[in-house]
Short mmCIF file of C-alpha atoms in Angstrom, two decimals:
data_model
loop_
_atom_site.label_atom_id
_atom_site.label_comp_id
_atom_site.label_asym_id
_atom_site.label_seq_id
_atom_site.Cartn_x
_atom_site.Cartn_y
_atom_site.Cartn_z
CA MET A 1 -13.51 8.76 -12.38
CA LEU A 2 -12.94 10.35 -8.74
CA ASP A 3 -14.28 13.80 -8.36
CA THR A 4 -11.41 16.09 -7.12
CA SER A 5 -13.17 19.19 -7.60
CA TYR A 6 -13.74 19.60 -4.10
CA ARG A 7 -10.78 18.21 -2.82
CA THR A 8 -8.83 20.65 -0.35
CA ALA A 9 -5.57 18.48 -0.07
CA TYR A 10 -4.39 19.35 -3.63
CA ASN A 11 -3.12 22.11 -6.03
CA ASP A 12 -3.10 22.51 -10.04
CA ASP A 13 0.10 20.73 -10.08
CA HIS A 14 -1.33 17.59 -8.08
CA GLU A 15 -4.03 17.35 -10.48
CA ALA A 16 -2.02 17.91 -13.64
CA PHE A 17 -0.18 14.60 -12.36
CA ARG A 18 -3.69 13.11 -11.75
CA ASP A 19 -4.32 13.40 -15.15
CA THR A 20 -0.93 11.60 -16.38
CA VAL A 21 -1.64 8.90 -14.04
CA ARG A 22 -4.94 8.38 -15.33
CA LYS A 23 -3.49 8.60 -19.17
CA VAL A 24 -0.62 6.11 -17.95
CA PHE A 25 -2.94 3.65 -16.28
CA ALA A 26 -5.66 3.73 -19.19
CA GLU A 27 -2.84 2.71 -21.35
CA HIS A 28 -0.46 0.32 -19.28
CA MET A 29 -2.81 -0.92 -16.63
CA THR A 30 -6.55 -0.85 -17.36
CA PRO A 31 -6.40 -3.24 -20.59
CA TYR A 32 -4.53 -5.89 -18.53
CA LEU A 33 -6.04 -5.98 -15.06
CA ASP A 34 -7.40 -9.39 -15.40
CA GLN A 35 -4.26 -10.71 -16.94
CA HIS A 36 -2.39 -9.56 -13.78
CA GLU A 37 -5.06 -10.80 -11.48
CA GLU A 38 -4.31 -14.31 -13.15
CA GLU A 39 -0.54 -14.17 -13.49
CA GLY A 40 -0.30 -12.96 -9.97
CA ILE A 41 2.01 -10.38 -10.55
CA VAL A 42 2.51 -6.87 -12.33
CA PRO A 43 4.94 -7.21 -15.20
CA ARG A 44 8.54 -5.08 -15.10
CA SER A 45 7.09 -3.33 -18.13
CA ALA A 46 4.23 -1.51 -16.51
CA TRP A 47 7.10 -0.37 -13.63
CA LYS A 48 8.87 1.08 -16.32
CA ALA A 49 6.09 2.76 -18.07
CA LEU A 50 5.06 4.27 -14.87
CA GLY A 51 9.14 5.27 -13.85
CA GLU A 52 8.86 6.90 -17.65
CA ALA A 53 6.22 9.21 -16.78
CA GLY A 54 7.54 10.26 -13.54
CA MET A 55 5.15 8.31 -11.26
CA LEU A 56 7.39 6.19 -9.56
CA CYS A 57 8.98 7.62 -5.91
CA PRO A 58 8.06 11.41 -6.56
CA THR A 59 9.27 12.40 -3.36
CA VAL A 60 12.79 11.32 -4.31
CA LYS A 61 15.26 14.61 -4.35
CA GLU A 62 16.64 15.50 -7.55
CA GLU A 63 20.08 14.95 -6.72
CA ASN A 64 18.87 11.17 -6.23
CA GLY A 65 17.38 10.83 -9.47
CA GLY A 66 13.89 12.17 -8.38
CA LEU A 67 11.56 14.60 -8.92
CA GLY A 68 11.71 15.87 -5.40
CA LEU A 69 7.77 16.29 -5.01
CA ASP A 70 5.69 16.43 -2.05
CA PHE A 71 3.76 13.76 -0.46
CA GLY A 72 0.42 14.56 -1.89
CA PHE A 73 1.75 13.16 -5.58
CA ASN A 74 2.11 9.75 -3.74
CA CYS A 75 -1.30 10.22 -2.50
CA VAL A 76 -2.97 11.22 -6.10
CA LEU A 77 -1.37 7.60 -7.29
CA CYS A 78 -2.38 5.79 -4.76
CA GLU A 79 -5.79 7.18 -5.11
CA GLU A 80 -5.95 6.38 -8.56
CA LEU A 81 -4.61 2.83 -8.19
CA SER A 82 -6.91 2.05 -5.50
CA TYR A 83 -10.10 3.28 -7.27
CA LEU A 84 -8.51 1.56 -10.24
CA GLY A 85 -9.12 -1.87 -8.50
CA SER A 86 -5.55 -2.83 -8.96
CA SER A 87 -3.39 -3.93 -5.88
CA ALA A 88 0.26 -3.52 -7.96
CA GLY A 89 2.78 -2.88 -5.65
CA PHE A 90 3.92 0.86 -6.75
CA THR A 91 2.64 2.42 -3.59
CA LEU A 92 5.23 0.27 -1.32
CA GLN A 93 8.00 1.47 -3.49
CA ASN A 94 6.67 5.05 -3.41
CA ASP A 95 5.68 5.26 0.04
CA ILE A 96 7.59 3.22 1.85
CA THR A 97 10.94 1.60 0.74
CA ALA A 98 11.96 4.74 -1.34
CA ASN A 99 11.73 7.04 1.98
CA TYR A 100 13.67 4.51 3.93
CA ILE A 101 16.79 4.40 1.39
CA GLU A 102 16.53 8.19 0.77
CA ARG A 103 16.22 9.34 4.54
CA LEU A 104 18.44 6.65 5.90
CA GLY A 105 20.77 5.60 3.23
CA THR A 106 24.71 6.46 2.68
CA GLU A 107 25.22 8.26 -0.71
CA GLU A 108 26.56 5.16 -1.85
CA GLN A 109 23.33 3.45 -0.75
CA ARG A 110 21.03 6.19 -2.56
CA ALA A 111 23.21 6.25 -5.58
CA LYS A 112 22.98 2.42 -5.95
CA TYR A 113 19.08 2.12 -5.54
CA LEU A 114 17.12 5.34 -6.09
CA PRO A 115 17.41 5.98 -9.42
CA GLY A 116 16.52 2.69 -10.48
CA MET A 117 13.73 2.90 -8.06
CA VAL A 118 12.61 6.05 -9.63
CA SER A 119 13.06 5.01 -13.37
CA GLY A 120 11.51 1.26 -12.59
CA ASP A 121 14.62 -0.56 -12.96
CA VAL A 122 14.81 -1.68 -9.53
CA ILE A 123 11.96 -2.78 -7.44
CA SER A 124 12.16 -2.78 -3.85
CA ALA A 125 10.82 -4.74 -1.10
CA ILE A 126 10.65 -4.38 3.01
CA ALA A 127 10.46 -8.01 4.82
CA MET A 128 9.60 -7.47 8.06
CA THR A 129 6.78 -10.10 8.78
CA GLU A 130 7.61 -13.58 10.01
CA PRO A 131 5.44 -16.67 10.22
CA GLY A 132 5.68 -16.50 13.91
CA ALA A 133 5.50 -12.18 14.01
CA GLY A 134 2.90 -10.38 12.64
CA SER A 135 2.26 -7.21 14.02
CA ASP A 136 4.50 -7.73 16.94
CA LEU A 137 7.69 -6.55 15.06
CA GLN A 138 9.57 -6.61 18.23
CA GLY A 139 9.10 -10.61 18.04
CA ILE A 140 11.04 -11.09 14.77
CA ARG A 141 13.58 -14.21 15.11
CA THR A 142 15.49 -13.49 11.69
CA THR A 143 19.22 -12.67 12.22
CA ALA A 144 22.13 -11.05 10.71
CA ILE A 145 25.27 -11.89 12.56
CA LYS A 146 28.63 -10.08 12.44
CA ASP A 147 31.17 -12.14 10.84
CA GLY A 148 34.22 -10.02 10.19
CA ASN A 149 33.37 -7.47 7.91
CA HIS A 150 30.05 -9.05 7.03
CA LEU A 151 26.43 -10.10 8.37
CA VAL A 152 25.81 -13.46 7.93
CA VAL A 153 21.60 -13.40 7.59
CA ASN A 154 19.54 -16.10 8.61
CA GLY A 155 15.59 -16.85 8.75
CA SER A 156 12.37 -16.50 6.71
CA LYS A 157 9.81 -13.63 6.09
CA THR A 158 6.41 -13.70 4.88
CA TYR A 159 3.66 -12.05 3.03
CA ILE A 160 5.68 -9.46 1.50
CA THR A 161 4.56 -7.39 -1.02
CA ASN A 162 6.64 -7.48 -4.48
CA GLY A 163 8.29 -10.52 -3.20
CA GLN A 164 9.03 -12.02 -6.53
CA ASN A 165 9.86 -8.76 -8.52
CA ALA A 166 11.88 -7.48 -5.98
CA ASP A 167 15.85 -6.38 -6.62
CA VAL A 168 16.09 -5.46 -3.40
CA VAL A 169 14.82 -6.39 0.06
CA ILE A 170 14.72 -4.35 3.21
CA VAL A 171 15.03 -6.83 5.81
CA VAL A 172 14.47 -6.57 9.46
CA ALA A 173 16.65 -8.62 11.29
CA LYS A 174 18.37 -8.98 14.88
CA THR A 175 22.07 -7.86 14.67
CA ASP A 176 22.23 -8.27 18.23
CA PRO A 177 19.38 -10.65 19.73
CA ALA A 178 20.32 -10.30 23.16
CA GLN A 179 19.26 -6.66 23.32
CA GLY A 180 15.32 -7.43 21.94
CA ALA A 181 14.28 -4.52 20.01
CA LYS A 182 17.55 -2.60 20.74
CA GLY A 183 19.42 -5.17 18.67
CA THR A 184 16.97 -4.59 15.33
CA SER A 185 18.51 -3.36 12.09
CA LEU A 186 17.63 -2.84 8.62
CA VAL A 187 19.43 -4.69 6.14
CA LEU A 188 19.60 -4.19 2.48
CA VAL A 189 19.86 -8.05 0.42
CA ASP A 190 20.03 -7.97 -3.25
CA ALA A 191 18.34 -10.55 -5.24
CA GLY A 192 20.85 -12.77 -6.49
CA THR A 193 22.94 -13.29 -3.04
CA GLU A 194 24.00 -16.93 -2.30
CA GLY A 195 21.66 -18.19 -0.01
CA PHE A 196 18.73 -15.99 -0.54
CA GLU A 197 15.91 -17.56 -2.00
CA ARG A 198 12.15 -16.37 -2.95
CA GLY A 199 9.69 -19.23 -2.23
CA ARG A 200 5.96 -19.65 -3.42
CA ASN A 201 4.03 -16.50 -5.19
CA LEU A 202 1.25 -16.60 -2.06
CA ASP A 203 -2.52 -17.98 -2.91
CA LYS A 204 -4.21 -15.06 -1.11
CA ILE A 205 -8.13 -14.38 -1.12
CA GLY A 206 -7.65 -11.17 -2.83
CA GLN A 207 -4.91 -8.66 -4.06
CA HIS A 208 -4.15 -11.56 -6.57
CA SER A 209 -2.19 -9.17 -8.94
CA ALA A 210 0.21 -8.26 -5.90
CA ASP A 211 3.46 -10.55 -5.76
CA THR A 212 3.11 -11.34 -2.31
CA SER A 213 6.07 -13.92 -1.47
CA GLU A 214 8.22 -16.00 1.14
CA LEU A 215 11.50 -14.98 1.30
CA PHE A 216 14.18 -17.21 3.09
CA PHE A 217 17.57 -16.47 3.99
CA ASN A 218 20.08 -19.26 4.62
CA ASP A 219 23.77 -17.86 5.87
CA VAL A 220 23.36 -14.76 3.08
CA ARG A 221 26.17 -13.08 3.48
CA VAL A 222 25.79 -9.10 3.04
CA PRO A 223 28.63 -6.37 3.90
CA MET A 224 28.17 -4.52 7.24
CA THR A 225 27.89 -1.30 4.66
CA ASN A 226 24.42 -2.91 3.97
CA ILE A 227 23.07 -1.84 6.98
CA LEU A 228 20.49 1.11 6.03
CA GLY A 229 20.31 3.67 9.06
CA GLY A 230 21.62 3.30 12.34
CA GLU A 231 23.06 -0.41 13.70
CA GLY A 232 20.45 -1.27 16.36
CA ARG A 233 18.58 1.36 15.63
CA GLY A 234 15.86 -0.78 13.09
CA PHE A 235 12.77 -0.61 15.40
CA ILE A 236 13.22 2.90 15.83
CA HIS A 237 13.39 3.65 12.04
CA LEU A 238 10.29 1.17 11.67
CA MET A 239 8.05 3.38 14.17
CA GLU A 240 9.18 6.70 12.57
CA GLU A 241 7.84 5.68 9.43
CA LEU A 242 4.77 4.53 10.69
CA PRO A 243 2.55 7.78 10.15
CA GLN A 244 3.24 7.69 6.63
CA GLU A 245 2.76 4.14 5.81
CA ARG A 246 -0.43 4.08 7.76
CA LEU A 247 -1.81 7.10 5.89
CA GLY A 248 -1.42 5.45 2.83
CA ILE A 249 -2.99 2.78 3.52
CA ALA A 250 -5.68 4.92 4.55
CA VAL A 251 -5.86 7.37 1.43
CA GLY A 252 -6.21 3.47 -0.65
CA ALA A 253 -9.27 2.43 1.15
CA GLN A 254 -11.17 5.55 0.95
CA ALA A 255 -10.70 5.36 -2.54
CA ALA A 256 -11.65 2.06 -2.63
CA ALA A 257 -14.74 2.87 -0.94
CA GLN A 258 -15.48 5.48 -3.40
CA ARG A 259 -15.59 3.06 -6.26
CA ALA A 260 -17.48 0.43 -4.18
CA PHE A 261 -20.19 3.22 -4.00
CA ASP A 262 -20.08 4.11 -7.57
CA GLU A 263 -20.41 0.16 -9.08
CA ALA A 264 -23.51 0.12 -6.52
CA VAL A 265 -25.13 3.09 -7.96
CA LYS A 266 -24.30 2.34 -11.34
CA PHE A 267 -25.68 -1.26 -10.90
CA THR A 268 -28.61 -0.76 -8.90
CA LYS A 269 -30.03 2.43 -11.12
CA ASP A 270 -29.71 -0.43 -13.96
CA ARG A 271 -30.89 -3.36 -12.78
CA LYS A 272 -34.79 -4.13 -12.35
CA ALA A 273 -36.62 -6.04 -9.98
CA PHE A 274 -40.54 -6.36 -9.61
CA GLY A 275 -41.13 -3.64 -12.22
CA LYS A 276 -38.76 -1.24 -11.01
CA THR A 277 -35.01 -0.75 -10.83
CA VAL A 278 -33.42 -1.86 -7.21
CA PHE A 279 -32.30 1.72 -6.90
CA GLU A 280 -36.24 2.71 -6.49
CA PHE A 281 -36.61 0.54 -3.56
CA GLN A 282 -36.43 2.86 -0.27
CA ASN A 283 -33.70 0.11 1.22
CA THR A 284 -31.43 0.62 -1.39
CA LYS A 285 -31.67 4.44 -1.29
CA PHE A 286 -31.09 4.55 2.24
CA VAL A 287 -28.17 2.27 2.59
CA LEU A 288 -26.59 4.38 -0.45
CA ALA A 289 -27.45 7.57 1.66
CA ASP A 290 -25.87 6.14 4.29
CA LEU A 291 -22.59 5.32 2.86
CA LYS A 292 -22.47 9.04 0.90
CA ALA A 293 -22.65 10.96 4.12
CA LYS A 294 -19.75 8.18 5.64
CA ILE A 295 -17.58 9.19 2.36
CA GLN A 296 -18.29 12.38 2.50
CA VAL A 297 -17.00 12.59 5.96
CA GLY A 298 -14.01 10.23 4.77
CA TRP A 299 -13.13 12.67 2.25
CA ALA A 300 -13.30 15.63 4.67
CA HIS A 301 -11.01 13.77 6.86
CA LEU A 302 -8.44 12.23 4.66
CA ASP A 303 -7.91 16.32 3.34
CA TRP A 304 -7.24 17.17 6.84
CA ALA A 305 -4.97 14.11 7.55
CA ILE A 306 -2.80 14.65 4.05
CA ARG A 307 -2.21 18.38 5.02
CA LYS A 308 -1.04 17.79 8.44
CA HIS A 309 1.25 14.97 7.09
CA LEU A 310 2.46 17.52 4.53
CA ALA A 311 3.09 20.06 7.24
CA GLY A 312 5.11 17.40 8.90
CA GLU A 313 2.64 17.41 12.06
CA LEU A 314 0.97 13.92 11.41
CA THR A 315 1.19 11.67 14.53
CA THR A 316 1.37 8.19 14.69
CA ASP A 317 -1.90 8.12 16.81
CA GLU A 318 -3.74 10.38 14.27
CA ALA A 319 -2.48 8.13 11.42
CA SER A 320 -3.50 5.03 13.31
CA ALA A 321 -6.79 6.33 13.57
CA ALA A 322 -7.00 7.06 10.07
CA LYS A 323 -5.72 3.67 9.19
CA LEU A 324 -8.29 1.95 11.43
CA TRP A 325 -11.51 4.59 10.00
CA HIS A 326 -10.87 4.29 6.53
CA THR A 327 -10.08 0.53 6.21
CA ASP A 328 -13.55 0.07 8.23
CA LEU A 329 -15.38 2.22 5.84
CA GLN A 330 -13.43 0.55 2.95
CA TRP A 331 -15.10 -2.84 4.28
CA GLU A 332 -18.04 -1.53 4.84
CA ALA A 333 -18.90 0.25 1.32
CA CYS A 334 -17.36 -3.11 -0.41
CA ASP A 335 -19.79 -5.20 1.56
CA MET A 336 -22.55 -3.07 0.95
CA ALA A 337 -22.00 -2.64 -2.46
CA LEU A 338 -21.76 -6.46 -2.87
CA GLN A 339 -24.94 -6.90 -1.26
CA LEU A 340 -26.77 -4.40 -3.70
CA HIS A 341 -25.30 -6.18 -6.45
CA GLY A 342 -27.54 -9.46 -5.53
CA GLY A 343 -26.28 -12.67 -7.32
CA ALA A 344 -24.40 -10.77 -9.55
CA GLY A 345 -21.80 -9.30 -7.08
CA TYR A 346 -20.82 -12.88 -6.15
CA MET A 347 -19.48 -13.39 -9.83
CA ASN A 348 -15.82 -12.32 -10.53
CA GLU A 349 -16.95 -10.83 -13.80
CA TYR A 350 -17.92 -7.69 -11.88
CA ALA A 351 -15.80 -5.28 -10.38
CA ILE A 352 -17.16 -5.45 -7.11
CA ALA A 353 -16.13 -8.71 -6.26
CA ARG A 354 -12.27 -7.84 -7.02
CA LEU A 355 -13.23 -4.66 -4.95
CA TRP A 356 -14.63 -6.70 -2.08
CA ARG A 357 -12.00 -9.44 -1.77
CA ASP A 358 -9.21 -7.17 -2.09
CA ALA A 359 -10.67 -5.06 1.12
CA ARG A 360 -10.49 -7.66 3.37
CA VAL A 361 -6.56 -7.68 4.21
CA THR A 362 -6.56 -3.77 4.55
CA ARG A 363 -7.64 -4.13 7.91
CA ILE A 364 -5.05 -6.70 8.81
CA PHE A 365 -1.85 -5.29 7.31
CA GLY A 366 0.25 -2.21 8.05
CA GLY A 367 -0.52 -3.29 12.10
CA THR A 368 -4.30 -4.90 12.64
CA ASN A 369 -6.95 -2.42 13.44
CA GLU A 370 -7.00 -3.83 16.87
CA ILE A 371 -3.28 -2.81 17.27
CA MET A 372 -4.39 0.64 15.87
CA LYS A 373 -7.17 0.61 18.87
CA GLU A 374 -4.24 0.23 21.07
CA VAL A 375 -1.91 2.80 19.40
CA ILE A 376 -4.59 5.27 20.01
CA SER A 377 -5.56 4.59 23.08
CA ARG A 378 -2.01 5.39 24.59
CA SER A 379 -2.43 8.66 23.21
CA ILE A 380 -5.26 9.37 25.29
#
């Protein structure tokens, strides 16, 4: 269990919410973690349970069916989910897609999607990445070309979180390909629309409980009113959301690093070798001491970043730096913790194996850590 007694980013309301999150997870998530991993998806019943407990999209305003809370509540859920060791796509809906729809959506769009996203009846996804365009969002090839009062969407997307479950997808597409990035728009596509097809649930190294999918758009006709935000302003809208998206990744990474450390401490104090516990060897103590120091610094930095974001002051380069540093720490903690488990760490029955597998992608998604360095360097 995460020790939050020393945290500075949260107040009593946040911690009361954390208690609710832990209780709901204990009933609806923890007993089914292995099942979610095996099936490659978190069932809609879990989404409904979280929705009924007020844990989905907590920042959505009351007039749109939500609770109107601050982003700190999202961070609390993200920490607990990551510490639990689940890769469920709740945080994508909480931290990213709900914000897009509430901030950019028309009154009709908000009314259509947000109440269901809060209740768990509507699951959302955002389709950016393509087979030929990863971190370079300006290079996307999916098009949404005007035809009368409609747009005709063609293209394919890959690595899409919530892809199998999604009821609505925010598709990044070129409405005016000749304009490059300035011709990019965000387009809402509902599940069941003719020509919209889901590909396979992708076979990943880790994060097996996340339904990460391929999506295909073959002459998908949607009304012009399905544009989210300004036409041709899609790339700008994406950039506007980067600080919150990357902070969310940092939050999850830090919690996962803590869980990996805790697993290593527990295992080494219990496991014996050469007549004493593995923990008693100097190398073990020094490795754990080094990790503890870095994790301590990590929590302090994370609280700084959360407070700055709540004040509306976290910049893109600061959020990118947080994403870079905390995901690097996550990998170091998970890799060293697995090493301290010895051969047991390579067995899937131990939590550290899942934590290690799931950690590998966090230095890739949300913009690779190499791109993070490029972004940070531009601010120097």
